[in-house]
Each structure stands twice: as structure tokens, then as C-alpha cells.
């Protein structure tokens, strides 16, 4: 009896071990072969180039742009180096554009605007608009959200795309690509400019600019003695009104008027920004006299 029980127990343990091994092997294979998309072909990349209106001289470049380092256990040529390059090209040209477009925006707000409008999430949305998602080749890591992972991978692919344009076609083409595809979105300055105390900020701003001390004036009111009054307040520097706001109290209307004045200043846009072309054909490290001698 004891011998029979022992034999049955051994068989049961062996069965559990085989089952566990099978489960472990299946999980391991799922981890290694769980890319979102891994069947892209030359037609996919050609169609993507057509949508972007870009044609690479290196026919393997778009495939590299769409290949994350996680794909095929890192055995294929990934977009890691292109992404590193593209990130810096984007920072340069987007920063140049924002400084020219918003001359009054503080440095901290410039950084916030760049992060909000050209960060990984925004770049991923651009990638989806391009139709890059079906062309991506990557493997989701175990335990991570595929949605979050896809956003990061897609954003990096857009950075790699910029790097590829820069590498394959030069600085002028990369700058034009960024201008055409990334700098056309509207920028919400109000969402990124921190104004916890707009009245104090307005006092400091007018002092720095050498302007008159701001003065609030009641422009119009209605229903003062009712349950829903409305006050309209203007903020003036001397005789010039620099901001206007409304509210159910004078204090709220004054607050909004000060905020309006700050937004008009910081969100001031330069229309039709003209950026210097990224062309180094005229660049020389020779002095004028040396250059004249060389041209003889």
C-alpha cells in the first residue's frame, strides 16, 4: 500500500513539474515574440515615405527608423543612434523657433512650452498622424503597459525620423521637415505660463519695463445688488489699458484683468517667423584678408 501511494505521488510531482516547465517556456516565448508589429515590408516603408514627402537615399534608413532596440533581442540595426541625433536636432530648431516666435516668454515657460508641445507624448501623436504605428517593430517588455510603451516607442521613432532626415539629406532638409510637420500646431501659452499671483507679477513686470504702476478701473457693472452681479475691470498703465477681466466680484475681475495683461505680454507672437537657413556654404574660418588671398 505504501509503495503504491509513493508511486502515485511521484507521478503527480512529475506531472506538476512538466506543467510548470511548459508554462514557463510559453511565457518566455511570449516575452520574446510579443512585438506590436513585426511584419512590415518594403511597401510599408515606401508608403510611409510618400506620406511624409521624403525619399531617403539610403533605402534601409526608414526600416531602421521604425526598428526599436527591443526588437529581435537587439540583433537588428535599431533607431537608437538616429533617435539620439534627432532629439538634439529637434531641440535646436524647435528652441530657435520658440525664441523667435515668443520674444517675451520667460526661459522657464519656453521649456514648459517645448515639453508640452514637442515632448514624447506630442511626438507620438505626430507619429500616429504620420501612420508610423503599423510600421514599428518592437517588443513590449513583460509587465509594462503596452499603451504607455507604444507612446514612448512611437515618440522616439519620430525623433529618429528627424535624425534620419538630418543624416541623409542635411541640416536644411531637416529644418524644413520640422517646420512643415511639427511647427504648424497651435501653441497654448496660457496652459504653461505659471501665474499664481498675477497682480504681483504685473507689478514686477511694469517695474522692470519702466512703466507706470498698474491701476485697476471699473469699466462697467450690472446687478450689483442682485445674486448674480457682473463687474468688468480694466488695468491701465498711465492712459493705456493693458488688460481687461470680468467676474462676480471686483476682486475676481481685477485678478482676471491682471492675468489678461500678463498673457498679452508673454504670449505676444511674431507673425511669419523667418528663421535663418541652416546653410554653411558661406561659413569660413579664414580672416577676410586670408580669404582674399586664397581667391586670387
Rosetta silent file (secondary structure, phi, psi, omega in degrees, C-alpha in Angstrom):
SEQUENCE: XXXXXXXXXXXXXXXXXXXXXXXXXXXXXXXXXXXXXXXXXXXXXXXXXXXXXXXXXXXXXXXXXXXXXXXXXXXXXXXXXXXXXXXXXXXXXXXXXXXXXXXXXXXXXXXXXXXXXXXXXXXXXXXXXXXXXXXXXXXXXXXXXXXXXXXXXXXXXXXXXXXXXXXXXXXXXXXXXXXXXXXXXXXXXXXXXXXXXXXXXXXXXXXXXXXXXXXXXXXXXXXXXXXXXXXXXXXXXXXXXXXXXXXXXXXXXXXXXXXXXXXXXXXXXXXXXXXXXXXXXXXXXXXXXXXXXXXX
SCORE:     score description
SCORE:     0.000 S_00000001
   1 L     0.000  -47.072  179.244    0.000    0.000    0.000 S_00000001
   2 H   -60.570  -40.431 -179.262    2.787    2.414    0.955 S_00000001
   3 H   -65.089  -40.683 -179.653    4.648    1.577   -2.284 S_00000001
   4 H   -65.634  -43.835  179.969    1.560    2.274   -4.426 S_00000001
   5 H   -62.033  -41.480 -178.771    0.932    5.642   -2.709 S_00000001
   6 H   -65.496  -38.176  179.681    4.561    6.660   -3.160 S_00000001
   7 H   -66.192  -42.364  178.839    4.450    5.786   -6.861 S_00000001
   8 H   -64.367  -39.478  179.527    1.301    7.826   -7.376 S_00000001
   9 H   -63.805  -42.685  179.209    2.835   10.808   -5.517 S_00000001
  10 H   -62.538  -40.240  179.761    5.979   10.665   -7.660 S_00000001
  11 H   -66.137  -37.381  179.883    3.884   10.623  -10.820 S_00000001
  12 H   -67.318  -42.770  178.728    1.875   13.628   -9.611 S_00000001
  13 H   -62.651  -42.954  179.426    5.017   15.648   -8.803 S_00000001
  14 H   -61.698  -39.128  179.360    6.475   14.833  -12.213 S_00000001
  15 H   -64.628  -42.156  178.547    3.233   15.987  -13.854 S_00000001
  16 H   -63.122  -41.527 -179.306    3.318   19.298  -11.951 S_00000001
  17 H   -63.657  -42.695  179.176    6.971   19.823  -12.924 S_00000001
  18 H   -63.746  -41.567  179.899    6.218   19.203  -16.606 S_00000001
  19 H   -64.230  -43.564  179.518    3.235   21.558  -16.448 S_00000001
  20 H   -63.304  -41.601  179.672    5.301   24.291  -14.745 S_00000001
  21 H   -63.574  -40.379  179.290    8.074   23.890  -17.297 S_00000001
  22 H   -64.060  -43.162  178.557    5.554   24.158  -20.130 S_00000001
  23 H   -63.021  -44.579  179.407    4.040   27.320  -18.620 S_00000001
  24 H   -61.258  -42.358 -179.487    7.488   28.891  -18.095 S_00000001
  25 H   -65.271  -40.545  179.705    8.507   28.057  -21.669 S_00000001
  26 H   -64.632  -43.175  178.541    5.279   29.552  -23.050 S_00000001
  27 H   -63.429  -40.385 -179.711    5.735   32.749  -21.015 S_00000001
  28 H   -64.673  -42.865  179.232    9.357   33.041  -22.135 S_00000001
  29 H   -67.262  -37.193  178.598    8.393   32.593  -25.790 S_00000001
  30 H   -65.191  -36.766  179.224    5.563   35.116  -25.430 S_00000001
  31 H   -66.725  -38.216 -177.054    8.005   37.611  -23.937 S_00000001
  32 H   -79.482  -25.483 -174.888   10.462   37.137  -26.768 S_00000001
  33 L  -123.656   49.438 -179.834    7.884   37.199  -29.572 S_00000001
  34 L  -120.403   45.697  176.553    5.397   39.828  -28.472 S_00000001
  35 E   -72.651  149.596  176.786    6.120   42.765  -30.791 S_00000001
  36 L   -63.949  -47.033  177.386    3.217   45.062  -31.563 S_00000001
  37 L  -142.949  130.319  178.573    4.059   44.884  -35.287 S_00000001
  38 L  -140.998   16.983 -176.205    6.924   42.946  -36.834 S_00000001
  39 L  -116.433   25.460  179.445    5.782   42.162  -40.365 S_00000001
  40 L   -68.397  146.008  179.529    6.489   45.470  -42.112 S_00000001
  41 L  -127.431 -174.688 -177.636    7.884   45.204  -45.622 S_00000001
  42 H   -60.901  -34.075  179.137    9.349   47.499  -48.253 S_00000001
  43 H   -62.725  -40.722  178.978    5.858   48.554  -49.371 S_00000001
  44 H   -61.085  -45.419 -178.264    5.056   49.781  -45.855 S_00000001
  45 H   -70.246  -36.884  177.793    8.194   51.910  -45.692 S_00000001
  46 H   -64.847  -40.623  178.293    7.728   53.268  -49.216 S_00000001
  47 H   -65.789  -37.777  178.574    4.151   54.294  -48.380 S_00000001
  48 H   -65.378  -42.390  177.140    5.361   55.989  -45.196 S_00000001
  49 H   -62.194  -38.815  179.619    7.985   57.949  -47.137 S_00000001
  50 H   -64.692  -41.995  178.906    5.315   59.011  -49.626 S_00000001
  51 H   -64.498  -34.878 -178.166    3.023   60.296  -46.849 S_00000001
  52 H   -85.918   -6.672 -177.243    5.903   62.250  -45.331 S_00000001
  53 L    56.765   46.407  178.034    7.019   63.558  -48.726 S_00000001
  54 L  -139.502  138.677  178.439   10.572   62.393  -48.058 S_00000001
  55 L  -129.918  112.938 -177.371   12.713   59.943  -50.014 S_00000001
  56 L   -77.182  142.592  173.997   15.862   58.646  -48.381 S_00000001
  57 L   -68.814  -39.371  176.469   18.955   57.975  -50.440 S_00000001
  58 L   -84.972  109.560 -173.943   19.674   55.051  -48.105 S_00000001
  59 L   -69.868  -13.914  179.001   16.799   52.638  -48.755 S_00000001
  60 L   -92.779   -2.718 -171.409   17.335   50.860  -45.419 S_00000001
  61 H   -70.418  -41.261 -179.695   17.033   54.043  -43.378 S_00000001
  62 H   -65.386  -35.540  176.155   13.249   54.086  -42.930 S_00000001
  63 H   -63.028  -40.684  178.355   13.357   50.468  -41.770 S_00000001
  64 H   -66.726  -39.416  177.835   15.977   51.453  -39.190 S_00000001
  65 H   -56.660  -38.629 -174.950   13.847   54.432  -38.101 S_00000001
  66 L   -89.778    2.581 -177.231   10.962   52.065  -37.335 S_00000001
  67 E  -105.840  112.492  177.954   13.075   49.443  -35.508 S_00000001
  68 L   -80.311  155.321 -178.006   13.288   49.801  -31.733 S_00000001
  69 L   -63.680  -18.423  179.858   16.245   48.322  -29.859 S_00000001
  70 L   -78.249  -15.322 -175.307   13.911   45.821  -28.166 S_00000001
  71 H   -72.324  135.927  176.200   13.030   44.147  -31.469 S_00000001
  72 H    53.371   38.872  177.867   14.518   40.711  -32.164 S_00000001
  73 H    57.396   29.714  176.480   16.549   40.880  -28.921 S_00000001
  74 H    74.531   14.944 -177.348   18.540   43.816  -30.305 S_00000001
  75 L   -80.384  -22.882 -179.744   20.084   41.786  -33.120 S_00000001
  76 L   -94.074  160.823 -179.963   18.872   44.145  -35.865 S_00000001
  77 L   -67.390  112.715 -173.309   20.120   47.660  -36.567 S_00000001
  78 L   -94.344  176.024 -178.462   17.923   49.823  -34.322 S_00000001
  79 L   -90.547   12.424 -172.373   16.949   53.502  -34.392 S_00000001
  80 H   -59.286  -46.903 -178.471   18.794   54.271  -31.129 S_00000001
  81 H   -70.865  -38.483  176.761   21.586   56.375  -32.652 S_00000001
  82 H   -64.378  -37.989  178.743   19.213   58.157  -35.040 S_00000001
  83 H   -65.752  -39.590  177.891   16.923   58.955  -32.116 S_00000001
  84 H   -61.198  -43.235  179.328   19.844   60.405  -30.140 S_00000001
  85 H   -69.076  -46.227 -177.402   20.715   62.645  -33.090 S_00000001
  86 H   -63.274  -35.094  178.379   17.124   63.605  -33.879 S_00000001
  87 H   -59.837  -41.694 -178.901   16.387   64.620  -30.300 S_00000001
  88 H   -75.077  -34.262  175.446   19.179   67.202  -30.420 S_00000001
  89 H   -65.306  -43.291  177.128   18.211   68.457  -33.867 S_00000001
  90 H   -60.927  -47.064 -179.544   14.637   68.927  -32.632 S_00000001
  91 H   -58.594  -39.779 -178.773   15.782   70.768  -29.504 S_00000001
  92 H   -66.345  -54.650 -172.617   17.890   73.126  -31.608 S_00000001
  93 H   -76.407  -35.144  175.769   15.360   74.043  -34.274 S_00000001
  94 H   -68.155  -41.313  176.690   12.264   73.999  -32.052 S_00000001
  95 H   -62.433  -42.233  177.620   14.095   76.141  -29.491 S_00000001
  96 H   -60.701  -41.173 -179.965   15.180   78.552  -32.208 S_00000001
  97 H   -66.711  -46.183 -177.278   11.579   78.798  -33.417 S_00000001
  98 H   -64.261  -39.374  179.016   10.059   79.369  -29.958 S_00000001
  99 H   -64.020  -40.131  179.584   12.561   82.095  -29.088 S_00000001
 100 H   -74.234  -34.485 -175.590   11.791   83.911  -32.349 S_00000001
 101 H   -76.151  -38.211 -176.512    8.022   83.319  -32.120 S_00000001
 102 L  -124.549   80.454 -173.679    7.560   84.385  -28.478 S_00000001
 103 L   -67.321  -19.283 -177.357   10.174   87.056  -27.683 S_00000001
 104 L   -98.900   -2.848 -174.942    8.644   87.931  -24.289 S_00000001
 105 L   -75.589  128.990  179.100    8.265   84.402  -22.927 S_00000001
 106 L   -63.497  159.236 -176.972   10.492   83.657  -19.887 S_00000001
 107 H   -58.750  -42.253 -178.926   13.055   80.872  -20.130 S_00000001
 108 H   -62.223  -39.321  179.762   11.164   78.605  -17.717 S_00000001
 109 H   -70.892  -34.044  175.761    7.996   78.971  -19.790 S_00000001
 110 H   -59.312  -43.359  178.174    9.916   78.266  -23.003 S_00000001
 111 H   -63.343  -41.092  179.904   10.997   74.943  -21.521 S_00000001
 112 H   -65.680  -40.896  178.859    7.423   74.174  -20.465 S_00000001
 113 H   -63.269  -43.795 -179.332    6.084   75.041  -23.927 S_00000001
 114 H   -64.270  -41.594 -179.563    8.682   72.835  -25.597 S_00000001
 115 H   -68.244  -41.076 -176.623    7.933   69.915  -23.279 S_00000001
 116 H   -70.841  -35.065 -173.072    4.154   70.275  -23.596 S_00000001
 117 H  -103.827  -17.256 -177.840    4.070   70.660  -27.372 S_00000001
 118 H  -134.698   20.395  176.179    7.143   68.730  -28.508 S_00000001
 119 L   -79.575 -173.765 -173.934    7.633   66.170  -25.745 S_00000001
 120 H   -61.166  -41.232 -179.766    7.313   62.408  -26.116 S_00000001
 121 H   -64.052  -44.226  179.769    3.510   62.372  -25.909 S_00000001
 122 H   -67.253  -39.102  178.379    3.082   65.080  -28.552 S_00000001
 123 H   -65.049  -35.575  177.928    5.646   63.437  -30.843 S_00000001
 124 H   -63.844  -39.127  176.979    3.766   60.142  -30.506 S_00000001
 125 H   -63.795  -38.861  176.024    0.585   61.874  -31.680 S_00000001
 126 H   -62.363  -42.407  178.199    2.517   63.218  -34.663 S_00000001
 127 H   -61.418  -39.581  177.227    3.731   59.682  -35.360 S_00000001
 128 H   -65.489  -39.174  177.168    0.169   58.369  -35.297 S_00000001
 129 H   -63.460  -37.593  177.091   -0.829   61.142  -37.695 S_00000001
 130 H   -67.592  -23.404 -174.268    2.032   60.083  -39.977 S_00000001
 131 L    83.606   32.358 -177.365    0.788   56.491  -39.830 S_00000001
 132 L   -81.700  -22.097 -172.905    4.017   55.173  -38.328 S_00000001
 133 H   -56.781  -44.533  179.432    2.413   52.831  -35.802 S_00000001
 134 H   -66.747  -18.730 -177.570    1.819   49.893  -38.219 S_00000001
 135 H   -91.037  -10.344 -176.911    5.436   50.156  -39.399 S_00000001
 136 L   -68.597  145.362  175.374    7.021   49.983  -35.930 S_00000001
 137 E  -126.363  110.447 -178.945    8.995   46.908  -34.937 S_00000001
 138 L  -159.306  163.644  179.750    9.404   46.469  -31.203 S_00000001
 139 E  -119.727  125.044  179.001    8.848   44.044  -28.349 S_00000001
 140 L   -73.028  132.429  178.287    6.824   45.015  -25.288 S_00000001
 141 L   -73.206  147.189 -176.552    8.630   44.260  -22.035 S_00000001
 142 L   -62.683  135.193  174.712    6.825   41.902  -19.632 S_00000001
 143 L    86.751   -6.206 -179.313    4.614   43.587  -17.075 S_00000001
 144 L   -98.969  156.665  178.340    4.525   47.029  -18.703 S_00000001
 145 L   -73.593  126.981 -179.232    1.512   48.731  -20.217 S_00000001
 146 H   -67.767  -28.870  178.697    1.555   48.363  -23.975 S_00000001
 147 H   -65.846  -49.909  178.077   -0.244   51.711  -24.346 S_00000001
 148 H   -63.983  -42.636  179.445    2.421   53.596  -22.397 S_00000001
 149 H   -61.649  -42.516 -179.036    5.153   51.597  -24.063 S_00000001
 150 H   -64.272  -38.739  179.560    3.779   52.271  -27.537 S_00000001
 151 H   -61.960  -44.496 -179.447    3.641   56.024  -26.861 S_00000001
 152 H   -67.691  -44.196 -179.249    7.291   56.123  -25.827 S_00000001
 153 H   -64.779  -40.490 -179.795    8.462   53.918  -28.686 S_00000001
 154 H   -67.895  -41.182  177.450    6.459   55.939  -31.216 S_00000001
 155 H   -62.140  -41.046  177.860    7.769   59.255  -29.873 S_00000001
 156 H   -67.290  -32.624  177.878   11.342   58.003  -30.126 S_00000001
 157 H   -65.868  -36.634  176.665   10.666   56.813  -33.674 S_00000001
 158 H   -66.238  -41.483  175.126    9.642   60.364  -34.646 S_00000001
 159 H   -60.767  -41.793  178.215   12.877   61.663  -33.115 S_00000001
 160 H   -64.210  -35.042  177.938   14.756   59.004  -35.087 S_00000001
 161 H   -62.293  -43.842  176.931   12.920   60.115  -38.233 S_00000001
 162 H   -62.711  -42.808  177.598   14.192   63.673  -37.757 S_00000001
 163 H   -62.095  -36.331  179.453   17.686   62.306  -37.164 S_00000001
 164 H   -68.073  -41.667  177.271   17.444   60.233  -40.337 S_00000001
 165 H   -62.032  -42.644  179.232   16.427   63.250  -42.429 S_00000001
 166 H   -63.177  -44.057 -177.698   19.322   65.217  -40.963 S_00000001
 167 H   -69.132  -41.786 -172.319   21.785   62.398  -41.605 S_00000001
 168 H   -84.364  -34.038 -171.179   20.587   61.518  -45.101 S_00000001
 169 H  -124.893   -5.219  173.563   19.678   64.938  -46.527 S_00000001
 170 L    99.742  175.212 -173.656   21.378   67.536  -44.363 S_00000001
 171 H   -67.150  -40.896 -178.253   20.506   70.376  -41.991 S_00000001
 172 H   -61.881  -45.696  179.622   18.397   72.425  -44.423 S_00000001
 173 H   -64.533  -39.714  179.507   16.122   69.459  -45.217 S_00000001
 174 H   -64.607  -41.558  179.821   15.802   68.559  -41.510 S_00000001
 175 H   -65.707  -41.110  178.237   14.852   72.116  -40.614 S_00000001
 176 H   -67.164  -37.223  177.745   12.273   72.263  -43.394 S_00000001
 177 H   -62.424  -46.346  179.019   10.876   68.872  -42.327 S_00000001
 178 H   -63.259  -43.365  179.949   10.431   70.082  -38.736 S_00000001
 179 H   -61.922  -41.746 -175.295    8.864   73.336  -39.901 S_00000001
 180 H   -74.690  -36.392 -171.965    6.424   71.556  -42.217 S_00000001
 181 H  -106.576  -21.594 -172.873    5.348   68.734  -39.917 S_00000001
 182 L  -118.611  -25.604 -174.495    5.902   69.891  -36.327 S_00000001
 183 L   -96.534   11.515 -179.709    5.764   73.687  -36.125 S_00000001
 184 L   -94.795   -8.330 -179.505    2.300   74.072  -37.607 S_00000001
 185 L   -75.504  143.099  174.373    0.423   73.096  -34.435 S_00000001
 186 L   -67.865  144.423 -178.711   -1.115   75.897  -32.329 S_00000001
 187 L  -109.856  126.778  179.917    0.674   76.523  -29.032 S_00000001
 188 L   -93.535   97.262 -178.225   -1.360   77.158  -25.866 S_00000001
 189 L   -70.503  -37.809 -177.117    0.737   79.631  -23.873 S_00000001
 190 L   -59.567  -31.339 -177.101   -1.881   80.097  -21.136 S_00000001
 191 L   -72.465  -19.487 -174.421   -1.659   76.410  -20.219 S_00000001
 192 L  -113.091  -20.577  179.826    2.065   76.578  -19.454 S_00000001
 193 L   -78.126  120.040 -178.817    2.665   80.082  -18.043 S_00000001
 194 L   -80.588  119.442 -179.526    2.505   79.864  -14.246 S_00000001
 195 L  -133.874   71.947 -179.643    0.506   82.793  -12.806 S_00000001
 196 L   -71.899  -32.548  178.935   -0.263   82.034   -9.166 S_00000001
 197 L  -135.038   77.705 -173.757   -0.295   85.740   -8.263 S_00000001
 198 H   -62.191  -32.108 -178.795   -0.903   87.709  -11.480 S_00000001
 199 H   -66.360  -43.043  177.843   -1.344   91.070   -9.735 S_00000001
 200 H   -67.977  -39.041  178.069    2.079   90.860   -8.073 S_00000001
 201 H   -62.621  -37.395 -179.700    3.611   89.559  -11.317 S_00000001
 202 H   -68.667  -38.062  176.518    2.135   92.512  -13.200 S_00000001
 203 H   -61.950  -45.728  179.985    3.603   94.981  -10.706 S_00000001
 204 H   -64.712  -38.870 -179.765    7.045   93.387  -11.093 S_00000001
 205 H   -65.126  -47.454 -179.362    6.742   93.340  -14.887 S_00000001
 206 H   -64.752  -32.875  177.544    5.780   97.010  -15.191 S_00000001
 207 H   -66.860  -43.088  178.219    8.609   97.934  -12.824 S_00000001
 208 H   -63.835  -34.731 -177.665   11.159   96.036  -14.969 S_00000001
 209 L   -85.780   -3.370 -179.365    9.817   97.707  -18.109 S_00000001
 210 L    70.612   28.436 -179.936    9.894  101.179  -16.559 S_00000001
 211 L   -95.037  167.810  177.468    6.132  101.606  -16.996 S_00000001
 212 L   -64.789  153.965  178.224    3.642  103.367  -14.744 S_00000001
 213 L   -61.380  131.627 -177.345    2.281  101.482  -11.754 S_00000001
 214 L   -66.025  140.016 -179.040   -0.772   99.465  -12.911 S_00000001
 215 E  -128.630  131.253  178.439   -4.141  100.846  -11.846 S_00000001
 216 E   -92.063  137.164  179.271   -7.461   98.956  -11.932 S_00000001
 217 E  -133.441  137.993  177.596  -10.597  100.810  -13.002 S_00000001
 218 E   -75.243  118.884 -177.091  -14.204   99.686  -13.026 S_00000001
 219 E   -92.767  -37.748 -177.196  -15.375   99.862  -16.639 S_00000001
 220 E  -162.587  152.643  177.068  -18.896   98.510  -16.329 S_00000001
 221 E  -150.114  157.889  175.988  -21.141   96.693  -13.902 S_00000001
 222 E  -152.249  140.942  176.176  -24.560   95.143  -13.723 S_00000001
 223 L    66.990   38.035 -177.551  -26.676   93.654  -10.933 S_00000001
 224 L   -56.635  -38.206 -175.413  -24.504   94.873   -8.048 S_00000001
 225 L  -103.742   23.954  176.420  -27.296   94.277   -5.521 S_00000001
 226 L  -110.680 -178.180 -179.653  -28.552   91.032   -7.044 S_00000001
 227 L   -81.248   -9.134 -179.210  -27.476   87.420   -6.568 S_00000001
 228 L  -136.364   67.969  179.561  -25.557   87.394   -9.894 S_00000001
 229 L   -75.394  156.444  175.639  -23.602   90.640  -10.292 S_00000001
 230 E  -134.230  127.563  178.327  -21.070   91.133  -13.106 S_00000001
 231 E  -119.847  138.304  176.337  -18.156   93.528  -12.945 S_00000001
 232 E  -117.618  121.861 -174.868  -15.828   94.449  -15.815 S_00000001
 233 E  -120.487  138.817  173.571  -12.446   95.841  -14.781 S_00000001
 234 E  -112.315  144.256  175.647   -9.634   97.294  -16.883 S_00000001
 235 E  -106.812  129.337 -175.129   -5.992   97.547  -15.832 S_00000001
 236 E  -120.008  145.316  165.502   -4.175  100.653  -17.023 S_00000001
 237 E  -114.860  103.746 -172.159   -0.583  101.820  -17.253 S_00000001
 238 L    69.225 -123.522  179.659   -0.959  105.554  -17.498 S_00000001
 239 L   -97.771   -2.298 -175.376   -3.671  106.136  -20.103 S_00000001
 240 E   -99.133  125.868  177.226   -3.217  102.802  -21.889 S_00000001
 241 E   -81.872  125.109 -175.918   -5.408   99.837  -20.952 S_00000001
 242 E  -109.048   -8.053  179.672   -3.241   96.713  -20.901 S_00000001
 243 E  -166.053  155.192  179.776   -5.756   94.147  -19.683 S_00000001
 244 E  -143.388  144.396  178.735   -9.442   93.503  -19.031 S_00000001
 245 E  -151.001  161.214  178.878  -11.346   90.986  -16.946 S_00000001
 246 E  -129.919  163.118  178.844  -14.808   90.217  -15.620 S_00000001
 247 E  -178.591  172.734  179.951  -16.157   88.453  -12.557 S_00000001
 248 L   -82.703   -3.026  175.032  -18.888   88.203   -9.976 S_00000001
 249 L  -143.248  160.083  178.222  -16.816   90.415   -7.656 S_00000001
 250 H   -62.308  -37.374 -179.100  -14.441   93.313   -8.121 S_00000001
 251 H   -63.782  -44.508  179.193  -11.608   91.203   -6.749 S_00000001
 252 H   -65.448  -41.521  179.767  -12.192   88.410   -9.282 S_00000001
 253 H   -64.940  -39.025  178.401  -12.497   90.876  -12.164 S_00000001
 254 H   -66.388  -40.288  177.969   -9.259   92.612  -11.116 S_00000001
 255 H   -59.274  -47.634 -178.271   -7.482   89.247  -10.882 S_00000001
 256 H   -69.068  -32.812  177.963   -8.584   88.282  -14.394 S_00000001
 257 H   -66.554  -41.433  177.078   -7.665   91.698  -15.786 S_00000001
 258 H   -64.485  -40.354  178.519   -4.124   91.359  -14.409 S_00000001
 259 H   -64.683  -40.031  178.371   -3.892   87.834  -15.859 S_00000001
 260 H   -62.907  -40.460  178.879   -5.112   89.105  -19.228 S_00000001
 261 H   -63.741  -40.973  179.397   -2.427   91.818  -19.214 S_00000001
 262 H   -66.496  -42.406 -179.697    0.288   89.242  -18.484 S_00000001
 263 H   -64.753  -39.481  178.085   -0.918   86.878  -21.196 S_00000001
 264 H   -61.491  -33.584  179.762   -0.997   89.673  -23.762 S_00000001
 265 H   -77.418  -54.733 -173.418    2.632   90.412  -22.919 S_00000001
 266 H   -72.921  -31.851 -177.792    4.075   86.899  -22.614 S_00000001
 267 L   -91.749   10.618  177.813    2.005   85.321  -25.403 S_00000001
 268 L   -58.771  127.023 -176.828    2.821   88.069  -27.886 S_00000001
 269 L  -107.272  145.507  169.639    3.572   86.362  -31.190 S_00000001
 270 L   -95.007  115.583 -178.549    5.787   87.365  -34.055 S_00000001
 271 L   -73.381  147.403  177.034    3.818   86.570  -37.189 S_00000001
 272 L    51.325   59.862 -179.887    5.535   84.841  -40.103 S_00000001
 273 L   -60.993  128.432  177.833    8.710   83.982  -38.212 S_00000001
 274 L  -106.322  109.466  179.092   11.696   83.982  -40.546 S_00000001
 275 L   -94.378  147.523  179.387   14.400   81.603  -39.377 S_00000001
 276 L   -67.874  132.234  178.571   17.918   81.719  -40.756 S_00000001
 277 L   -62.808  138.798 -179.907   18.513   78.931  -43.245 S_00000001
 278 L   -82.021   73.524 -177.142   20.828   76.230  -41.939 S_00000001
 279 L  -125.652  122.753 -177.855   23.361   76.644  -44.746 S_00000001
 280 L  -105.021   18.325 -177.298   27.083   76.594  -44.074 S_00000001
 281 L   -66.327  -27.641 -179.594   28.181   77.199  -47.664 S_00000001
 282 L   -97.029    2.634 -178.282   29.273   80.744  -46.796 S_00000001
 283 L   -79.302  133.041  176.763   30.888   79.776  -43.494 S_00000001
 284 L  -146.888  148.124  177.962   34.653   80.160  -43.308 S_00000001
 285 L  -100.079    3.408  176.757   37.210   80.297  -40.520 S_00000001
 286 L   -82.303  148.186  171.906   39.628   82.367  -42.601 S_00000001
 287 L   -70.768  162.547 -177.405   40.031   86.081  -41.967 S_00000001
 288 H   -57.419  -41.350 -178.784   38.914   88.414  -44.745 S_00000001
 289 H   -65.321  -40.824  178.990   42.493   89.081  -45.818 S_00000001
 290 H   -66.094  -40.766 -179.333   43.302   85.357  -45.943 S_00000001
 291 H   -64.626  -39.453  178.479   40.137   84.613  -47.905 S_00000001
 292 H   -64.033  -38.486  179.163   41.019   87.354  -50.413 S_00000001
 293 H   -66.684  -40.202 -178.724   44.482   85.888  -50.838 S_00000001
 294 H   -68.205  -28.496 -177.523   43.077   82.384  -51.361 S_00000001
 295 H   -79.587  -11.694 -179.406   40.654   83.614  -54.012 S_00000001
 296 L   -75.300    0.000    0.000   43.461   85.093  -56.160 S_00000001
